[in-house]
Amino acid sequence: MNMQNNIYVISGASSGIGKSCVDLLLEKGATIIGLDLHEPEIKDNNYQHFITDVTDENSILSAIKEIEKQFTIIDGLINCAGIFANSKPLYDITSDEWNKVISTNLTGTFLLSKYISKIMIKNMKGKIVNISCIRSKIFRPNMADYAASKGAIVSLTSAMALDLSKFNIQVNAVAPGFTYTGMTSKSFDNPEIRKMSENLIPGGKIAMPEDIGKVIIFLLSDSSDYINGETIFVDGGYGILK
C-alpha cells in the first residue's frame, strides 16, 4: 500500500482508533490532518492538528478553511470522532442526552463528510471511512441512543457511496467489536469482564485499536477500489455466533 505523501483527515485523532490510524498512516509516510476536541500526544512533521468540535458546523468550517489554505487534494477521510451511550434505558434518556450522542456519532460524520467530499469532488477521487459498531445489529440493553447512531452510520455510508460514486469517491464503514480504547478500558481492565468478553469471541481476544486501524487503512488504499457502500465487521467472529 503506497500512501507516501497522501493526505488524510482524521476526526477523533487524539485517542483510540483514530490515534491508531494516525500512527499507521504516519509510518507509511502520509500527511495527516487531525481533528479532535483535545490536543494529541503526536509529534511529527507530517502531522497537523485542529481543535474541532464535530457537533458544531462552524467549528468544522473553521478547520476546513485552514485545510483548504494549505491543501488542494484530500486523499481520504476517517470519521472516528464518537462517544458512547448514556447507559440508560430508552425511557430514561433525556432529549439532551439523546441529541449529544446522535450529534457526535451521526451528524458529525455527515457534516465533516459533506465538506471534505467537496474537496475530493474537485479532484475526482477520494476515500471515506466511517465508524459503525457491532451494536448496529447486535444489541444490548441501555444503549438505544448509541445503537441508533451506529445503525444510522451503516445506512448513511451506503447512501453516501451512491451520491459520490460518480466522482470516483468510495465510501465504506468499519464496525468494530470489543475493542480496548479509552472509552472501554474501565470495563476491560476488570479481569472478570475481560475474560467473559473474550469467551464470547471466536478469536479469543479483545481487539486493540491497531487491529481496527489496519482494516481502515486497507479501505483507504487502492486495494479497496472495488469495495463501495459496505460495512465491514471487525469483531473476531463475535457476530457469527449470534
Coordinates of N, CA and C in Angstrom, one line a residue:
M1 N 0.8 -1.2 0.0 CA 0.0 0.0 0.0 C 0.9 1.2 0.0
N2 N 1.0 1.9 -1.1 CA 1.8 3.1 -1.2 C 1.0 4.3 -0.9
M3 N 1.2 4.9 0.3 CA 0.5 6.0 0.8 C 1.4 7.2 1.0
Q4 N 2.6 7.1 0.5 CA 3.7 8.1 0.7 C 3.1 9.4 0.1
N5 N 3.1 10.5 0.9 CA 2.7 11.8 0.6 C 1.2 12.0 0.4
N6 N 0.4 11.0 0.6 CA -1.0 11.1 0.5 C -1.5 12.0 1.7
I7 N -2.6 12.6 1.6 CA -3.1 13.5 2.7 C -4.4 13.0 3.2
Y8 N -4.5 12.8 4.5 CA -5.7 12.2 5.1 C -6.2 13.1 6.3
V9 N -7.5 13.2 6.4 CA -8.1 13.9 7.5 C -8.7 12.9 8.4
I10 N -8.4 13.0 9.7 CA -8.9 12.0 10.7 C -9.6 12.8 11.9
S11 N -10.9 12.5 12.1 CA -11.5 13.1 13.3 C -11.3 12.1 14.4
G12 N -11.4 12.6 15.7 CA -11.1 11.8 16.8 C -9.7 11.3 16.8
A13 N -8.8 12.1 16.4 CA -7.4 11.7 16.1 C -6.5 11.6 17.4
S14 N -7.0 12.1 18.5 CA -6.2 12.1 19.7 C -6.2 10.9 20.5
S15 N -7.1 9.9 20.2 CA -7.1 8.7 21.1 C -7.8 7.6 20.3
G16 N -7.6 6.4 20.9 CA -8.3 5.2 20.4 C -8.0 4.8 19.0
I17 N -9.1 4.5 18.3 CA -8.9 4.0 16.9 C -8.4 5.1 16.0
G18 N -8.9 6.4 16.2 CA -8.4 7.5 15.5 C -6.9 7.7 15.6
K19 N -6.4 7.6 16.8 CA -4.9 7.8 17.1 C -4.2 6.6 16.4
S20 N -4.7 5.4 16.5 CA -4.0 4.3 15.8 C -3.9 4.5 14.3
C21 N -5.0 5.1 13.7 CA -4.9 5.3 12.3 C -3.9 6.4 12.0
V22 N -3.8 7.4 12.8 CA -2.7 8.4 12.7 C -1.3 7.8 12.6
D23 N -1.1 6.9 13.6 CA 0.2 6.3 13.8 C 0.5 5.4 12.5
L24 N -0.5 4.6 12.1 CA -0.2 3.7 11.0 C 0.0 4.5 9.7
L25 N -0.7 5.5 9.5 CA -0.5 6.3 8.3 C 0.8 7.1 8.3
L26 N 1.2 7.6 9.4 CA 2.5 8.3 9.5 C 3.6 7.4 9.2
E27 N 3.5 6.1 9.6 CA 4.5 5.1 9.3 C 4.6 4.9 7.8
K28 N 3.6 5.1 7.1 CA 3.6 4.9 5.7 C 4.0 6.2 4.9
G29 N 4.4 7.3 5.6 CA 4.8 8.5 5.0 C 3.7 9.4 4.6
A30 N 2.5 9.2 5.1 CA 1.4 10.1 4.7 C 1.4 11.4 5.6
T31 N 0.7 12.4 5.1 CA 0.5 13.6 5.8 C -0.9 13.6 6.4
I32 N -1.0 13.9 7.7 CA -2.2 13.7 8.5 C -2.7 15.1 9.0
I33 N -4.0 15.3 8.8 CA -4.7 16.5 9.5 C -5.6 15.9 10.5
G34 N -5.3 16.1 11.8 CA -6.1 15.6 12.9 C -7.1 16.6 13.4
L35 N -8.3 16.1 13.7 CA -9.3 16.9 14.3 C -9.8 16.3 15.6
D36 N -9.8 17.0 16.6 CA -10.3 16.5 17.9 C -10.5 17.7 18.9
L37 N -11.3 17.4 19.9 CA -11.5 18.4 21.0 C -10.3 18.5 21.9
H38 N -9.4 17.5 21.8 CA -8.2 17.5 22.7 C -6.9 17.6 21.9
E39 N -5.9 18.1 22.5 CA -4.6 18.1 21.9 C -4.0 16.7 21.9
P40 N -3.4 16.3 20.9 CA -2.8 14.9 20.8 C -1.4 14.8 21.4
E41 N -1.0 13.6 21.7 CA 0.4 13.4 22.0 C 1.1 12.9 20.8
I42 N 1.1 13.7 19.8 CA 1.7 13.3 18.5 C 2.7 14.4 18.1
K43 N 4.0 14.0 17.9 CA 5.0 14.9 17.5 C 5.6 14.4 16.2
D44 N 5.2 15.0 15.1 CA 5.6 14.5 13.8 C 5.5 15.7 12.8
N45 N 6.5 15.9 11.9 CA 6.4 17.0 11.0 C 5.3 16.8 10.0
N46 N 4.8 15.6 9.8 CA 3.8 15.3 8.8 C 2.4 15.3 9.5
Y47 N 2.3 15.8 10.7 CA 1.0 15.9 11.4 C 0.6 17.3 11.8
Q48 N -0.6 17.7 11.4 CA -1.1 19.0 11.9 C -2.4 18.7 12.6
H49 N -2.7 19.5 13.6 CA -3.9 19.3 14.5 C -4.7 20.5 14.6
F50 N -6.1 20.3 14.5 CA -7.0 21.4 14.7 C -8.0 21.0 15.8
I51 N -8.1 21.9 16.8 CA -9.1 21.7 17.8 C -10.5 21.9 17.1
T52 N -11.3 20.8 17.1 CA -12.5 20.8 16.3 C -13.6 20.1 17.1
D53 N -14.8 20.7 17.1 CA -16.0 20.0 17.7 C -16.9 19.6 16.5
V54 N -17.0 18.3 16.2 CA -17.7 17.8 15.1 C -19.2 18.0 15.2
T55 N -19.7 18.4 16.4 CA -21.1 18.7 16.5 C -21.4 20.1 16.2
D56 N -20.4 20.9 16.0 CA -20.6 22.3 15.7 C -20.1 22.6 14.3
E57 N -21.1 23.0 13.4 CA -20.8 23.2 12.0 C -19.8 24.3 11.8
N58 N -19.9 25.3 12.6 CA -19.0 26.5 12.5 C -17.5 26.0 12.8
S59 N -17.4 25.2 13.8 CA -16.1 24.7 14.2 C -15.5 23.8 13.0
I60 N -16.3 23.0 12.4 CA -15.9 22.3 11.2 C -15.5 23.2 10.1
L61 N -16.3 24.2 9.8 CA -16.0 25.1 8.7 C -14.7 25.9 9.0
S62 N -14.4 26.2 10.2 CA -13.2 26.9 10.6 C -12.0 26.0 10.2
A63 N -12.1 24.7 10.6 CA -11.0 23.8 10.3 C -10.9 23.6 8.8
I64 N -12.0 23.5 8.1 CA -12.0 23.3 6.6 C -11.3 24.5 5.9
K65 N -11.6 25.7 6.4 CA -11.0 26.9 5.8 C -9.5 26.9 5.9
E66 N -9.0 26.4 7.1 CA -7.5 26.3 7.2 C -6.9 25.2 6.4
I67 N -7.6 24.1 6.3 CA -7.2 23.0 5.5 C -7.1 23.4 4.0
E68 N -8.1 24.1 3.5 CA -8.1 24.5 2.1 C -7.0 25.5 1.8
K69 N -6.5 26.2 2.8 CA -5.4 27.2 2.6 C -4.1 26.4 2.2
Q70 N -4.0 25.2 2.8 CA -2.8 24.5 2.6 C -2.8 23.4 1.6
F71 N -4.0 22.8 1.4 CA -4.1 21.6 0.6 C -5.2 21.7 -0.4
T72 N -4.9 21.3 -1.6 CA -5.9 21.3 -2.7 C -6.4 19.9 -2.9
I73 N -5.7 18.9 -2.4 CA -6.1 17.5 -2.5 C -6.3 16.9 -1.1
I74 N -7.4 16.1 -0.9 CA -7.5 15.3 0.3 C -7.8 13.9 -0.2
D75 N -6.9 13.0 0.1 CA -7.0 11.6 -0.4 C -8.0 10.7 0.4
G76 N -8.1 11.0 1.6 CA -9.0 10.2 2.4 C -9.5 10.9 3.7
L77 N -10.6 10.5 4.2 CA -11.2 11.0 5.4 C -11.6 9.8 6.3
I78 N -11.2 9.8 7.5 CA -11.7 8.8 8.5 C -12.5 9.5 9.6
N79 N -13.8 9.1 9.7 CA -14.7 9.7 10.7 C -14.6 8.9 12.0
C80 N -13.7 9.2 12.8 CA -13.5 8.4 14.1 C -14.1 9.1 15.3
A81 N -14.4 10.3 15.2 CA -15.0 11.0 16.4 C -16.3 10.4 16.9
G82 N -16.3 10.0 18.2 CA -17.6 9.4 18.6 C -17.6 9.3 20.2
I83 N -18.8 9.1 20.7 CA -19.0 8.9 22.1 C -19.8 7.7 22.3
F84 N -19.8 7.2 23.6 CA -20.6 6.0 23.9 C -22.0 6.4 24.4
A85 N -22.8 5.3 24.7 CA -24.1 5.5 25.1 C -24.2 6.2 26.5
N86 N -25.4 6.7 26.8 CA -25.6 7.2 28.1 C -25.9 6.2 29.2
S87 N -25.9 4.9 28.7 CA -26.1 3.7 29.6 C -27.4 3.8 30.4
K88 N -28.4 4.2 29.7 CA -29.8 4.3 30.4 C -30.8 3.6 29.5
P89 N -31.9 3.1 30.1 CA -32.9 2.5 29.2 C -33.6 3.7 28.4
L90 N -34.2 3.3 27.3 CA -34.8 4.3 26.5 C -35.7 5.3 27.2
Y91 N -36.5 4.8 28.2 CA -37.5 5.7 28.8 C -36.8 6.6 29.8
D92 N -35.5 6.5 30.1 CA -34.8 7.4 31.0 C -33.9 8.4 30.3
I93 N -33.7 8.2 29.0 CA -32.8 9.1 28.2 C -33.4 10.4 28.0
T94 N -32.8 11.5 28.4 CA -33.3 12.8 28.1 C -33.1 13.2 26.6
S95 N -33.8 14.2 26.2 CA -33.6 14.7 24.8 C -32.2 15.2 24.6
D96 N -31.7 15.9 25.6 CA -30.3 16.4 25.5 C -29.3 15.3 25.4
E97 N -29.5 14.3 26.2 CA -28.5 13.1 26.2 C -28.6 12.4 24.8
W98 N -29.8 12.2 24.3 CA -30.0 11.6 23.0 C -29.3 12.4 21.9
N99 N -29.6 13.7 21.9 CA -29.1 14.6 20.9 C -27.5 14.7 20.9
K100 N -26.9 14.6 22.1 CA -25.5 14.6 22.2 C -24.8 13.4 21.5
V101 N -25.4 12.2 21.7 CA -24.9 11.0 21.0 C -25.1 11.1 19.5
I102 N -26.3 11.4 19.1 CA -26.6 11.5 17.7 C -25.8 12.6 17.0
S103 N -25.7 13.7 17.7 CA -24.9 14.8 17.1 C -23.5 14.5 16.8
T104 N -22.9 13.8 17.8 CA -21.5 13.4 17.7 C -21.2 12.3 16.7
N105 N -22.0 11.2 16.9 CA -21.7 10.0 16.1 C -22.2 10.0 14.7
L106 N -23.4 10.6 14.5 CA -24.0 10.6 13.2 C -23.9 12.0 12.5
T107 N -24.4 13.0 13.1 CA -24.4 14.3 12.4 C -23.0 14.8 12.2
G108 N -22.1 14.5 13.1 CA -20.7 14.9 12.9 C -20.1 14.2 11.7
T109 N -20.4 13.0 11.5 CA -19.9 12.2 10.4 C -20.5 12.8 9.1
F110 N -21.8 13.2 9.1 CA -22.4 13.8 7.9 C -21.7 15.1 7.6
L111 N -21.6 16.0 8.6 CA -21.1 17.3 8.4 C -19.6 17.3 7.8
L112 N -18.8 16.5 8.5 CA -17.4 16.5 8.0 C -17.3 15.9 6.6
S113 N -18.0 14.8 6.4 CA -18.0 14.2 5.1 C -18.5 15.2 4.0
K114 N -19.5 15.9 4.3 CA -20.1 16.9 3.4 C -19.0 17.9 2.9
Y115 N -18.3 18.4 3.8 CA -17.3 19.5 3.4 C -16.0 18.9 2.8
I116 N -15.6 17.8 3.4 CA -14.4 17.1 2.8 C -14.6 16.6 1.4
S117 N -15.8 16.0 1.2 CA -16.2 15.4 -0.1 C -16.2 16.5 -1.2
K118 N -16.5 17.7 -0.8 CA -16.5 18.8 -1.8 C -15.0 19.1 -2.3
I119 N -14.1 18.9 -1.5 CA -12.7 19.0 -1.9 C -12.3 17.8 -2.8
M120 N -12.8 16.6 -2.4 CA -12.5 15.4 -3.2 C -13.1 15.5 -4.6
I121 N -14.4 16.0 -4.6 CA -15.1 16.1 -5.9 C -14.3 16.9 -6.9
K122 N -13.7 18.0 -6.4 CA -12.9 18.8 -7.3 C -11.7 18.0 -8.0
N123 N -11.2 17.0 -7.3 CA -10.1 16.2 -7.8 C -10.6 14.9 -8.4
M124 N -11.9 14.6 -8.3 CA -12.4 13.4 -8.9 C -11.8 12.1 -8.3
K125 N -11.5 12.1 -7.0 CA -11.1 10.9 -6.3 C -11.1 11.1 -4.8
G126 N -11.2 10.0 -4.1 CA -11.1 10.1 -2.6 C -11.7 8.8 -2.0
K127 N -11.4 8.6 -0.7 CA -11.9 7.5 0.1 C -12.4 8.1 1.4
I128 N -13.6 7.6 1.8 CA -14.1 8.0 3.1 C -14.4 6.7 3.9
V129 N -14.0 6.7 5.1 CA -14.3 5.5 6.0 C -15.0 6.0 7.3
N130 N -16.2 5.5 7.5 CA -17.0 5.8 8.7 C -16.8 4.7 9.7
I131 N -17.1 5.0 11.0 CA -17.0 4.0 12.0 C -18.4 3.7 12.6
S132 N -18.9 2.5 12.4 CA -20.1 2.0 12.9 C -19.7 1.2 14.2
C133 N -20.4 0.1 14.4 CA -20.1 -0.8 15.6 C -21.0 -2.0 15.5
I134 N -20.5 -3.1 16.2 CA -21.4 -4.3 16.2 C -22.7 -4.0 16.8
R135 N -22.9 -3.0 17.6 CA -24.1 -2.6 18.2 C -25.1 -2.0 17.1
S136 N -24.7 -2.0 15.9 CA -25.6 -1.6 14.8 C -26.6 -2.8 14.5
K137 N -26.2 -4.0 14.9 CA -27.0 -5.1 14.6 C -27.1 -6.2 15.7
I138 N -26.2 -6.1 16.7 CA -26.3 -7.0 17.8 C -26.5 -6.1 19.1
F139 N -27.6 -6.2 19.8 CA -27.9 -5.2 20.7 C -27.8 -5.7 22.2
R140 N -27.7 -4.7 23.0 CA -27.7 -4.9 24.5 C -28.6 -3.9 25.1
P141 N -29.1 -4.1 26.3 CA -30.0 -3.1 27.0 C -29.2 -1.8 27.2
N142 N -29.9 -0.7 27.4 CA -29.4 0.6 27.8 C -28.4 1.2 26.8
M143 N -28.7 1.0 25.5 CA -27.9 1.7 24.5 C -28.7 2.0 23.3
A144 N -29.9 2.4 23.5 CA -30.8 2.8 22.3 C -30.2 4.0 21.6
D145 N -29.6 4.9 22.3 CA -29.0 6.1 21.6 C -27.8 5.7 20.8
Y146 N -26.9 4.9 21.4 CA -25.7 4.5 20.7 C -26.0 3.6 19.5
A147 N -26.9 2.6 19.7 CA -27.3 1.7 18.6 C -27.9 2.4 17.5
A148 N -28.8 3.4 17.8 CA -29.4 4.2 16.7 C -28.4 5.0 15.9
S149 N -27.4 5.5 16.6 CA -26.4 6.3 15.9 C -25.5 5.5 15.0
K150 N -25.1 4.3 15.5 CA -24.2 3.4 14.8 C -25.0 2.7 13.7
G151 N -26.3 2.3 13.9 CA -27.0 1.7 12.8 C -27.3 2.7 11.7
A152 N -27.5 4.0 12.0 CA -27.6 5.0 11.0 C -26.4 5.2 10.2
I153 N -25.2 5.0 10.8 CA -23.9 5.1 10.1 C -23.9 4.1 8.9
V154 N -24.4 2.9 9.2 CA -24.4 1.9 8.1 C -25.2 2.4 6.9
S155 N -26.4 2.9 7.2 CA -27.3 3.4 6.1 C -26.7 4.6 5.5
L156 N -26.1 5.5 6.3 CA -25.5 6.8 5.7 C -24.4 6.4 4.8
T157 N -23.6 5.4 5.2 CA -22.4 5.0 4.4 C -22.8 4.6 3.0
S158 N -23.9 3.7 2.9 CA -24.3 3.3 1.6 C -24.9 4.4 0.8
A159 N -25.7 5.3 1.4 CA -26.3 6.4 0.7 C -25.2 7.4 0.2
M160 N -24.2 7.6 1.0 CA -23.1 8.5 0.6 C -22.3 7.9 -0.6
A161 N -22.1 6.6 -0.5 CA -21.4 5.9 -1.6 C -22.2 6.1 -3.0
L162 N -23.5 6.1 -2.9 CA -24.3 6.3 -4.2 C -24.1 7.7 -4.7
D163 N -24.2 8.7 -3.7 CA -24.1 10.1 -4.1 C -22.7 10.4 -4.7
L164 N -21.7 9.8 -4.2 CA -20.3 10.2 -4.5 C -19.6 9.3 -5.5
S165 N -20.2 8.2 -5.9 CA -19.5 7.2 -6.7 C -19.2 7.8 -8.1
K166 N -20.0 8.7 -8.6 CA -19.7 9.3 -10.0 C -18.5 10.2 -9.9
F167 N -18.0 10.5 -8.8 CA -16.8 11.3 -8.6 C -15.6 10.5 -8.3
N168 N -15.7 9.2 -8.4 CA -14.6 8.3 -8.1 C -14.2 8.4 -6.6
I169 N -15.2 8.5 -5.8 CA -15.1 8.5 -4.3 C -15.8 7.3 -3.7
Q170 N -15.0 6.5 -3.0 CA -15.6 5.3 -2.4 C -15.8 5.6 -0.9
V171 N -17.0 5.1 -0.4 CA -17.3 5.3 1.0 C -17.7 4.0 1.6
N172 N -17.0 3.6 2.6 CA -17.2 2.4 3.4 C -17.2 2.6 4.9
A173 N -17.6 1.6 5.6 CA -17.6 1.7 7.1 C -16.9 0.5 7.7
V174 N -16.4 0.7 8.9 CA -15.9 -0.4 9.7 C -16.7 -0.5 11.0
A175 N -17.1 -1.7 11.3 CA -17.9 -1.9 12.6 C -17.1 -2.7 13.5
P176 N -16.4 -2.1 14.5 CA -15.6 -2.8 15.4 C -16.4 -3.6 16.4
G177 N -15.8 -4.7 16.9 CA -16.4 -5.4 18.0 C -15.8 -4.9 19.3
F178 N -15.6 -5.8 20.3 CA -15.0 -5.4 21.5 C -13.6 -4.9 21.3
T179 N -13.3 -3.7 21.6 CA -12.0 -3.1 21.3 C -11.6 -2.3 22.6
Y180 N -10.3 -2.4 22.9 CA -9.7 -1.8 24.1 C -9.4 -0.3 23.7
T181 N -10.1 0.6 24.2 CA -9.9 2.0 24.0 C -10.1 2.8 25.3
G182 N -9.9 4.1 25.2 CA -10.2 4.9 26.4 C -11.6 4.8 26.9
M183 N -12.5 4.6 26.0 CA -13.9 4.5 26.4 C -14.3 3.2 27.0
T184 N -13.5 2.1 26.7 CA -13.8 0.8 27.2 C -12.9 0.3 28.2
S185 N -11.8 1.0 28.5 CA -10.7 0.5 29.4 C -11.2 0.2 30.8
K186 N -12.1 1.0 31.3 CA -12.6 0.8 32.6 C -13.3 -0.6 32.8
S187 N -14.0 -1.0 31.7 CA -14.6 -2.3 31.8 C -13.6 -3.4 31.5
F188 N -12.8 -3.3 30.5 CA -11.9 -4.4 30.1 C -10.7 -4.5 31.0
D189 N -10.4 -3.5 31.9 CA -9.4 -3.6 32.9 C -9.9 -4.5 34.1
N190 N -11.2 -4.8 34.1 CA -11.7 -5.7 35.1 C -11.5 -7.1 34.6
P191 N -10.7 -7.9 35.2 CA -10.4 -9.3 34.7 C -11.6 -10.1 34.4
E192 N -12.6 -10.0 35.3 CA -13.8 -10.8 35.1 C -14.6 -10.4 33.8
I193 N -14.7 -9.1 33.6 CA -15.4 -8.6 32.4 C -14.6 -9.0 31.2
R194 N -13.3 -8.8 31.3 CA -12.5 -9.1 30.1 C -12.5 -10.6 29.7
K195 N -12.4 -11.5 30.7 CA -12.5 -12.9 30.5 C -13.9 -13.3 29.9
M196 N -14.9 -12.7 30.5 CA -16.3 -13.0 30.0 C -16.4 -12.6 28.5
S197 N -15.9 -11.4 28.2 CA -16.0 -10.9 26.8 C -15.2 -11.7 25.9
E198 N -14.0 -12.1 26.3 CA -13.1 -12.9 25.4 C -13.7 -14.2 25.1
N199 N -14.4 -14.8 26.1 CA -15.1 -16.1 25.9 C -16.2 -16.0 24.8
L200 N -16.7 -14.8 24.5 CA -17.7 -14.7 23.5 C -17.2 -14.5 22.1
I201 N -15.9 -14.4 22.0 CA -15.3 -14.1 20.7 C -14.5 -15.3 20.2
P202 N -14.9 -15.8 19.0 CA -14.1 -17.0 18.5 C -12.6 -16.7 18.4
G203 N -12.3 -15.5 18.1 CA -10.8 -15.2 18.0 C -10.2 -15.2 19.4
G204 N -11.0 -15.1 20.5 CA -10.4 -15.3 21.8 C -9.8 -14.1 22.4
K205 N -9.9 -13.0 21.8 CA -9.2 -11.8 22.4 C -9.9 -10.5 22.1
I206 N -9.8 -9.5 23.0 CA -10.3 -8.2 22.7 C -9.4 -7.5 21.7
A207 N -10.0 -6.8 20.8 CA -9.1 -6.1 19.7 C -8.4 -4.9 20.4
M208 N -7.3 -4.6 19.8 CA -6.6 -3.4 20.1 C -6.9 -2.4 19.0
P209 N -6.8 -1.1 19.3 CA -7.1 -0.1 18.2 C -6.4 -0.4 16.9
E210 N -5.2 -0.8 16.9 CA -4.5 -1.1 15.6 C -5.1 -2.2 14.8
D211 N -5.8 -3.2 15.5 CA -6.5 -4.2 14.8 C -7.6 -3.6 13.9
I212 N -8.3 -2.6 14.4 CA -9.3 -2.0 13.6 C -8.7 -1.0 12.6
G213 N -7.6 -0.3 13.1 CA -6.9 0.6 12.2 C -6.4 0.0 10.9
K214 N -5.9 -1.2 11.0 CA -5.3 -1.9 9.8 C -6.4 -2.1 8.7
V215 N -7.6 -2.4 9.2 CA -8.7 -2.6 8.2 C -9.1 -1.2 7.6
I216 N -9.1 -0.2 8.4 CA -9.4 1.1 7.9 C -8.4 1.5 6.9
I217 N -7.1 1.3 7.1 CA -6.0 1.6 6.2 C -6.2 0.9 4.9
F218 N -6.6 -0.4 4.9 CA -6.9 -1.1 3.7 C -8.0 -0.4 2.9
L219 N -9.1 0.0 3.6 CA -10.2 0.7 2.9 C -9.8 2.0 2.3
L220 N -8.7 2.6 2.8 CA -8.2 3.9 2.2 C -7.2 3.6 1.0
S221 N -6.8 2.3 0.9 CA -5.8 2.0 -0.1 C -6.4 1.7 -1.5
D222 N -5.6 1.6 -2.5 CA -6.0 1.3 -3.9 C -6.6 -0.1 -3.9
S223 N -6.2 -1.0 -3.0 CA -6.6 -2.4 -3.0 C -8.1 -2.5 -2.7
S224 N -8.8 -1.4 -2.2 CA -10.2 -1.5 -2.0 C -11.0 -0.7 -3.0
D225 N -10.5 -0.4 -4.1 CA -11.2 0.4 -5.1 C -12.5 -0.1 -5.6
Y226 N -12.7 -1.5 -5.5 CA -14.0 -2.1 -6.0 C -14.9 -2.4 -4.8
I227 N -14.6 -1.9 -3.6 CA -15.5 -2.0 -2.5 C -16.1 -0.7 -2.3
N228 N -17.5 -0.6 -2.2 CA -18.1 0.7 -2.1 C -19.5 0.5 -1.4
G229 N -19.7 1.3 -0.4 CA -21.0 1.3 0.3 C -21.2 0.2 1.3
E230 N -20.1 -0.4 1.6 CA -20.1 -1.6 2.5 C -19.7 -1.3 4.0
T231 N -20.2 -2.1 4.9 CA -19.8 -2.0 6.3 C -19.1 -3.4 6.6
I232 N -17.9 -3.3 7.0 CA -17.1 -4.5 7.3 C -17.0 -4.7 8.8
F233 N -17.5 -5.8 9.3 CA -17.5 -6.1 10.7 C -16.1 -6.7 11.1
V234 N -15.5 -6.0 12.1 CA -14.2 -6.4 12.5 C -14.3 -6.8 14.0
D235 N -14.7 -8.0 14.2 CA -15.1 -8.4 15.6 C -14.6 -9.7 16.1
G236 N -13.6 -10.2 15.4 CA -13.0 -11.5 15.8 C -14.0 -12.7 15.7
G237 N -15.1 -12.5 14.9 CA -16.1 -13.6 14.7 C -17.2 -13.5 15.7
Y238 N -17.3 -12.5 16.5 CA -18.3 -12.4 17.5 C -19.7 -12.5 16.9
G239 N -19.9 -11.8 15.7 CA -21.2 -11.7 15.1 C -21.7 -13.0 14.6
I240 N -20.8 -13.9 14.2 CA -21.3 -15.1 13.6 C -21.8 -16.1 14.6
L241 N -21.6 -15.8 15.9 CA -22.1 -16.7 17.0 C -23.5 -16.2 17.4
K242 N -24.0 -15.1 16.9 CA -25.2 -14.5 17.3 C -26.4 -14.8 16.3

